[in-house]
PDB file of C-alpha atoms in Angstrom:
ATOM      1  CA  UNK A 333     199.291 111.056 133.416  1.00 42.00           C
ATOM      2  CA  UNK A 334     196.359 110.401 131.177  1.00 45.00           C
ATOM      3  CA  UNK A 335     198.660 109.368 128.637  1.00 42.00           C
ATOM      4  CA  UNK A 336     200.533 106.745 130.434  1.00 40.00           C
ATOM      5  CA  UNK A 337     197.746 105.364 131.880  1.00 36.00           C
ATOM      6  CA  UNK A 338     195.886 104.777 128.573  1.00 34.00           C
ATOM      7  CA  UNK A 339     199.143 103.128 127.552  1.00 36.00           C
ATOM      8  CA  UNK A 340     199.063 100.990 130.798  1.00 38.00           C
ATOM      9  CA  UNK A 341     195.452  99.671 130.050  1.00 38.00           C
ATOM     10  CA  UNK A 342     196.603  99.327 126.618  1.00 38.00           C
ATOM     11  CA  UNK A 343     199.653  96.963 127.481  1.00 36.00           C
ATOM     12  CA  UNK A 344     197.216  95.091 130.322  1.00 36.00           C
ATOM     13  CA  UNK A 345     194.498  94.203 127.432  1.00 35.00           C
ATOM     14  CA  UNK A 346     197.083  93.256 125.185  1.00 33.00           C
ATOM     15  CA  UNK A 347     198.406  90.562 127.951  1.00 32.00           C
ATOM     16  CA  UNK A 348     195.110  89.338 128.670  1.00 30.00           C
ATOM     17  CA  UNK A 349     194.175  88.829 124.793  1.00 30.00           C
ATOM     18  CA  UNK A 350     194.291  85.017 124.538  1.00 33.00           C
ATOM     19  CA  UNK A 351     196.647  83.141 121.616  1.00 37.00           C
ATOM     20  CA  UNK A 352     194.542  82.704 118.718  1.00 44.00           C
ATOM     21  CA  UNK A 353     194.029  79.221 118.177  1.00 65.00           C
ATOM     22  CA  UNK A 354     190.879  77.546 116.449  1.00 91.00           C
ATOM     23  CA  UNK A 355     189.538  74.200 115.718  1.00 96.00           C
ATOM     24  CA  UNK A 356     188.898  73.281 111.834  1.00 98.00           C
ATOM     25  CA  UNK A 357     186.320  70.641 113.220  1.00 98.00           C
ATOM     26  CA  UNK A 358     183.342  72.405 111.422  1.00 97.00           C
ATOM     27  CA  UNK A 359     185.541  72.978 108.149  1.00 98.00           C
ATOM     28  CA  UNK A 360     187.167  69.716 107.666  1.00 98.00           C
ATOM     29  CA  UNK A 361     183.962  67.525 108.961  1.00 98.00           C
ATOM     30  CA  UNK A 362     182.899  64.941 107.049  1.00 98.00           C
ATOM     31  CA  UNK A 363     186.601  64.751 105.536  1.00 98.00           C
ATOM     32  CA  UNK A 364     187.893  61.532 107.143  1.00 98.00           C
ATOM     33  CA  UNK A 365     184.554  60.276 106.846  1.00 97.00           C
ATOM     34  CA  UNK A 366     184.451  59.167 102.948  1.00 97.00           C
ATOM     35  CA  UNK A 367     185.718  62.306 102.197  1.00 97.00           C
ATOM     36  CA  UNK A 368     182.659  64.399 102.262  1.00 97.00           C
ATOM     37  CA  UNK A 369     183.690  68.308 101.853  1.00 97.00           C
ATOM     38  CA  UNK A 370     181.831  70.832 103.932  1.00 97.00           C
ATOM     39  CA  UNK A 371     180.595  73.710 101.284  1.00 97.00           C
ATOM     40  CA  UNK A 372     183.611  76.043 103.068  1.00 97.00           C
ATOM     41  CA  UNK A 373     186.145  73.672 102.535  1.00 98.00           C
ATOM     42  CA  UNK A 374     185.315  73.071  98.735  1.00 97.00           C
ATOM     43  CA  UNK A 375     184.794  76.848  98.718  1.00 97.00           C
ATOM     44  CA  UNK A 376     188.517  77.068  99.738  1.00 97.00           C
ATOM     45  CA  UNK A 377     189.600  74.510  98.008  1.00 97.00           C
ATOM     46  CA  UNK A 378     187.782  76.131  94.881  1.00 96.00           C
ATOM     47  CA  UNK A 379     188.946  79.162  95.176  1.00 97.00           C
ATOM     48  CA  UNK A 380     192.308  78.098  95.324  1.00 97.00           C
ATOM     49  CA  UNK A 381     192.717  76.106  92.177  1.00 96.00           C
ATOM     50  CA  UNK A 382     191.561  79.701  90.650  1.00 96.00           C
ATOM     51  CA  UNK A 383     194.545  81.366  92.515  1.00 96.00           C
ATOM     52  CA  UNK A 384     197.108  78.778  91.486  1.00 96.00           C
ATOM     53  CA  UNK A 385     196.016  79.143  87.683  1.00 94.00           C
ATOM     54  CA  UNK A 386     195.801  82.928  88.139  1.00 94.00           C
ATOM     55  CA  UNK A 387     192.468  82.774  87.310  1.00 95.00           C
ATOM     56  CA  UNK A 388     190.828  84.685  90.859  1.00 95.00           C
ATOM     57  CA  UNK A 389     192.244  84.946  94.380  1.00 96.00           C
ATOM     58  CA  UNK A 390     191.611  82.614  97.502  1.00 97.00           C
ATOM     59  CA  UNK A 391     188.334  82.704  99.486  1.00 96.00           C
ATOM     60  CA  UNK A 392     189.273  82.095 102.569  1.00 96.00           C
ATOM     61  CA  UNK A 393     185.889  81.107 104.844  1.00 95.00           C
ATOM     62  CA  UNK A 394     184.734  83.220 106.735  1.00 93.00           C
ATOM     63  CA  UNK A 395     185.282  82.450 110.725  1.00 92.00           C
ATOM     64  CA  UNK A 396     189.057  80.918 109.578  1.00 94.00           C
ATOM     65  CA  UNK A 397     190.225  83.778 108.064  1.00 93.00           C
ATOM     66  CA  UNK A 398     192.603  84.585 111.266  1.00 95.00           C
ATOM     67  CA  UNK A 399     193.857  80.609 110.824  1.00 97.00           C
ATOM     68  CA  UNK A 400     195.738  80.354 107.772  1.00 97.00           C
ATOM     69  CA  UNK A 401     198.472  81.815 106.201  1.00 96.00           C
ATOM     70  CA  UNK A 402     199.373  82.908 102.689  1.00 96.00           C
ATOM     71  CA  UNK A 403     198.979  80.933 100.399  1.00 97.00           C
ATOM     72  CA  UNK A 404     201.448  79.645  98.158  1.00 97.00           C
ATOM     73  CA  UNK A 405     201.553  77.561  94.565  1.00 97.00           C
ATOM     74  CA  UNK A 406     204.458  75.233  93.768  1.00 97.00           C
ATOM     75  CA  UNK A 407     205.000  73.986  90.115  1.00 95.00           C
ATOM     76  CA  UNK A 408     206.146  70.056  90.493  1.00 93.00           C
ATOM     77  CA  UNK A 409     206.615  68.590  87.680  1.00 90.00           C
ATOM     78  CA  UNK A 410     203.186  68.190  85.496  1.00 91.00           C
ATOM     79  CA  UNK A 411     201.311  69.906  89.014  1.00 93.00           C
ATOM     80  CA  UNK A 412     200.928  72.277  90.794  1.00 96.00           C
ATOM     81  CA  UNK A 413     201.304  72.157  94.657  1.00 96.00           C
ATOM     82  CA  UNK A 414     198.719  74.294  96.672  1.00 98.00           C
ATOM     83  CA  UNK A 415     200.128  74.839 100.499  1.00 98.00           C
ATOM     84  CA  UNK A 416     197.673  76.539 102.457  1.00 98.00           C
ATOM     85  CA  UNK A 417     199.772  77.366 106.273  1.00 98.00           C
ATOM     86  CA  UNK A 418     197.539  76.391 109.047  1.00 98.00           C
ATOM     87  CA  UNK A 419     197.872  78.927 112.043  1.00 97.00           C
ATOM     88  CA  UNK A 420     197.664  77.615 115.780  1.00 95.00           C
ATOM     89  CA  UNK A 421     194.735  75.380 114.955  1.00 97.00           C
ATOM     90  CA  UNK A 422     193.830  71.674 115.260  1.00 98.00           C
ATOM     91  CA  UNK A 423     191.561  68.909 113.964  1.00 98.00           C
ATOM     92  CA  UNK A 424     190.135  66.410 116.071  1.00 98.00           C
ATOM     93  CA  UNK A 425     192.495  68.198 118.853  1.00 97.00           C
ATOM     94  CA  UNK A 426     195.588  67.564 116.659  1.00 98.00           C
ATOM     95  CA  UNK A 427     197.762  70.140 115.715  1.00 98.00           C
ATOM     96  CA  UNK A 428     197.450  70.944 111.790  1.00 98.00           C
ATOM     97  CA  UNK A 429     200.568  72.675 109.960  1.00 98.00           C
ATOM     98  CA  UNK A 430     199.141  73.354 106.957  1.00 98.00           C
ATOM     99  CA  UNK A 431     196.622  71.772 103.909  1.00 98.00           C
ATOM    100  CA  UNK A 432     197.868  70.661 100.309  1.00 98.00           C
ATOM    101  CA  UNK A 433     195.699  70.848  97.217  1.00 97.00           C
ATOM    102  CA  UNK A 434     197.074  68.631  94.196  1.00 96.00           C
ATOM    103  CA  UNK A 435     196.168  69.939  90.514  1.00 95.00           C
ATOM    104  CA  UNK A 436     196.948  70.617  86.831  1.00 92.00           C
ATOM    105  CA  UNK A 437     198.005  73.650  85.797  1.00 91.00           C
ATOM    106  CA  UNK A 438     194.837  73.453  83.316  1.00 88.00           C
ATOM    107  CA  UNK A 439     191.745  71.689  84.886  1.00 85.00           C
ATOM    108  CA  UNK A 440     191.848  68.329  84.579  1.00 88.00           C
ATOM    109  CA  UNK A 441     190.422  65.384  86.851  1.00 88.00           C
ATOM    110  CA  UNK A 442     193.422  65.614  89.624  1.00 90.00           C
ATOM    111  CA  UNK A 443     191.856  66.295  92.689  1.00 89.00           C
ATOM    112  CA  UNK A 444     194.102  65.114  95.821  1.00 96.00           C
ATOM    113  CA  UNK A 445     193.975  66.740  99.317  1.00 98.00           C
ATOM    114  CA  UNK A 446     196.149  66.589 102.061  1.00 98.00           C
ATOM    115  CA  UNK A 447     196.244  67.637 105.803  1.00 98.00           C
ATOM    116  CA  UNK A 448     199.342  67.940 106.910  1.00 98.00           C
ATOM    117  CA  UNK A 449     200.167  67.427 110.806  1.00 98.00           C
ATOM    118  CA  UNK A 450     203.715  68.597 112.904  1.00 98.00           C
ATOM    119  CA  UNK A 451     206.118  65.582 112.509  1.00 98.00           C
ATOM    120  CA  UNK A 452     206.105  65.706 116.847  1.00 98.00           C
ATOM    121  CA  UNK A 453     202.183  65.210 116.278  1.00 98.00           C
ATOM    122  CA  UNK A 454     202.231  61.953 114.524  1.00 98.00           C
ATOM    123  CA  UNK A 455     201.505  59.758 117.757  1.00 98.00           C
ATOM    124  CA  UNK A 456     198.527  61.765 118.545  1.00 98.00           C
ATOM    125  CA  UNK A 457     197.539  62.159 114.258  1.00 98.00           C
ATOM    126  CA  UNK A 458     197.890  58.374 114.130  1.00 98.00           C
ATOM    127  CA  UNK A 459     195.474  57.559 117.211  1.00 98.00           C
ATOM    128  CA  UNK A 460     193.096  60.399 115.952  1.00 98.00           C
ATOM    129  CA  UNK A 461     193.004  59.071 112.188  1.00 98.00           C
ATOM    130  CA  UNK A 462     194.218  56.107 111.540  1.00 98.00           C
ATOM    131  CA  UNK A 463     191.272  54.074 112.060  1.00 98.00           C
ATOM    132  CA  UNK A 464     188.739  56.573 110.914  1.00 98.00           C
ATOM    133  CA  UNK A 465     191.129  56.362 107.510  1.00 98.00           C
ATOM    134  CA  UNK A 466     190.760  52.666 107.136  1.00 98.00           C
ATOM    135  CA  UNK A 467     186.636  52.803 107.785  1.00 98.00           C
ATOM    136  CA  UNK A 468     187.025  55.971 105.339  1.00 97.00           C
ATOM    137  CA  UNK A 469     188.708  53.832 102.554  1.00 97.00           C
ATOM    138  CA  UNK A 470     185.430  51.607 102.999  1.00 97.00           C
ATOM    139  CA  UNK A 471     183.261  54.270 101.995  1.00 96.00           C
ATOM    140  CA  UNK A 472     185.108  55.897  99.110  1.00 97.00           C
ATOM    141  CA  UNK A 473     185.763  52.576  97.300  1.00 96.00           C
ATOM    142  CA  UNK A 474     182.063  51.988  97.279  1.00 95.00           C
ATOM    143  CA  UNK A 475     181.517  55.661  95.724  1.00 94.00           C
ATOM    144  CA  UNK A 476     184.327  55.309  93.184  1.00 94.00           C
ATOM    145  CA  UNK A 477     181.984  53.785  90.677  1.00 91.00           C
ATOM    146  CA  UNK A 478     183.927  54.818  87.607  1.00 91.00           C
ATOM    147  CA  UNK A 479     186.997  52.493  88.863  1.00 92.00           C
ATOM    148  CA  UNK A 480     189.763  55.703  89.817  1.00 94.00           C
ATOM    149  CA  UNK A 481     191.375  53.996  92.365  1.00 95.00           C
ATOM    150  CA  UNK A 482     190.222  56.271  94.912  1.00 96.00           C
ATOM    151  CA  UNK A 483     191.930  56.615  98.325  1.00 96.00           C
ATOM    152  CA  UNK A 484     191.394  58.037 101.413  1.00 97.00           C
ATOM    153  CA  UNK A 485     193.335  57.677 105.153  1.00 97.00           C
ATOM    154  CA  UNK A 486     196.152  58.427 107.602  1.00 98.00           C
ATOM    155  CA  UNK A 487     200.120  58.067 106.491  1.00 97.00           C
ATOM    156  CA  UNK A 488     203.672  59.384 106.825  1.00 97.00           C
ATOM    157  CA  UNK A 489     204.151  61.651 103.628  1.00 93.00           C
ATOM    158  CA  UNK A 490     207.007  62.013 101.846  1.00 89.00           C
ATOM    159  CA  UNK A 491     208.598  64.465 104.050  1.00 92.00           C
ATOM    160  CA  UNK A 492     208.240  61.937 106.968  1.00 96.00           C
ATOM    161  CA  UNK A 493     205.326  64.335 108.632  1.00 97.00           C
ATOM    162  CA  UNK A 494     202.064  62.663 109.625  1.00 98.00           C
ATOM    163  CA  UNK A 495     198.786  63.134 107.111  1.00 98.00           C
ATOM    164  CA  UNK A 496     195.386  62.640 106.098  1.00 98.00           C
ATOM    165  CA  UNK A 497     194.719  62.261 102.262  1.00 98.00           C
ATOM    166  CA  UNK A 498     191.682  62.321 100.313  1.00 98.00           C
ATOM    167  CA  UNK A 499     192.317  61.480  96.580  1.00 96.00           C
ATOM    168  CA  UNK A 500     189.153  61.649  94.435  1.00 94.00           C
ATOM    169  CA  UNK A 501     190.895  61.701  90.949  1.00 93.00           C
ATOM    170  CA  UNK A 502     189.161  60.948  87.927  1.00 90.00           C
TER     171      UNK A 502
END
């Protein structure tokens, strides 16, 4: 009797435990705002690089750890392609599938970021970000002193699924 009732309170907890989901507000802030990094997200974005050059092992920060996914590394022609899965979490109260880091398999100056959002998300992605991309762009061009070409804002990637980009390449 003891037995099934521990099991009943058991299942009855279980039922009552809320879905995970988080916002990546306090991570990603300052992002679509001239793309400023919070010290987590260039701690993540860091640590990384160092896992796709199997050189150390992702950091994920801590508070987020339960949001993303494993990560994976995807050689593309003279890059590498750093997918980091996004778990039941949004930015800006948009849903976020998963963030891309752009690099070299040896360091070099490429240095492009990408959040990625659901392709049934891209009505509420492009009301969300695409005017805080445009007054973004603003702000990097007058940081890109050394003449990169900079870029910053809202599109459609390549795989037709709503984004936010930060490109600080040198």
């Amino acid at each position: 009797m003891i037995g099934r009732m521990t099991l009943a309170a058991a299942l009855i907890a279980f039922a009552a435990t809320p879905t995970l989901a988080g916002s990546l507000d306090p991570l990603l802030k300052g992002f679509d705002d001239g793309c400023d990094y919070t010290e987590a997200l260039g701690g993540l974005l860091q640590s990384s690089y160092a896992f796709a050059r199997k050189e150390g092992k992702v950091e994920l920060p801590s508070g987020y750890k339960a949001l993303f996914g494993e990560v994976t590394v995807t050689p593309i022609e003279d890059y590498l392609e750093i997918t980091i899965p996004v778990k039941n979490s949004t930015w800006r109260g948009v849903p976020v599938r998963q963030i891309n880091a752009y690099i070299t398999p040896l360091e070099s100056g490429l240095s492009s970021h990408v959040i990625v959002f659901p392709k049934d998300a891209e009505k509420a992605a492009e009301a969300a970000f695409r005017e805080r991309g445009i007054a973004s762009q603003k702000k990097v061009k007058a940081k890109d002193d050394g003449g990169f070409g900079w870029g910053t804002g809202y599109s459609i990637d390549k795989d037709g699924a709503p984004s936010y980009m930060c490109d600080l390449s040198t």
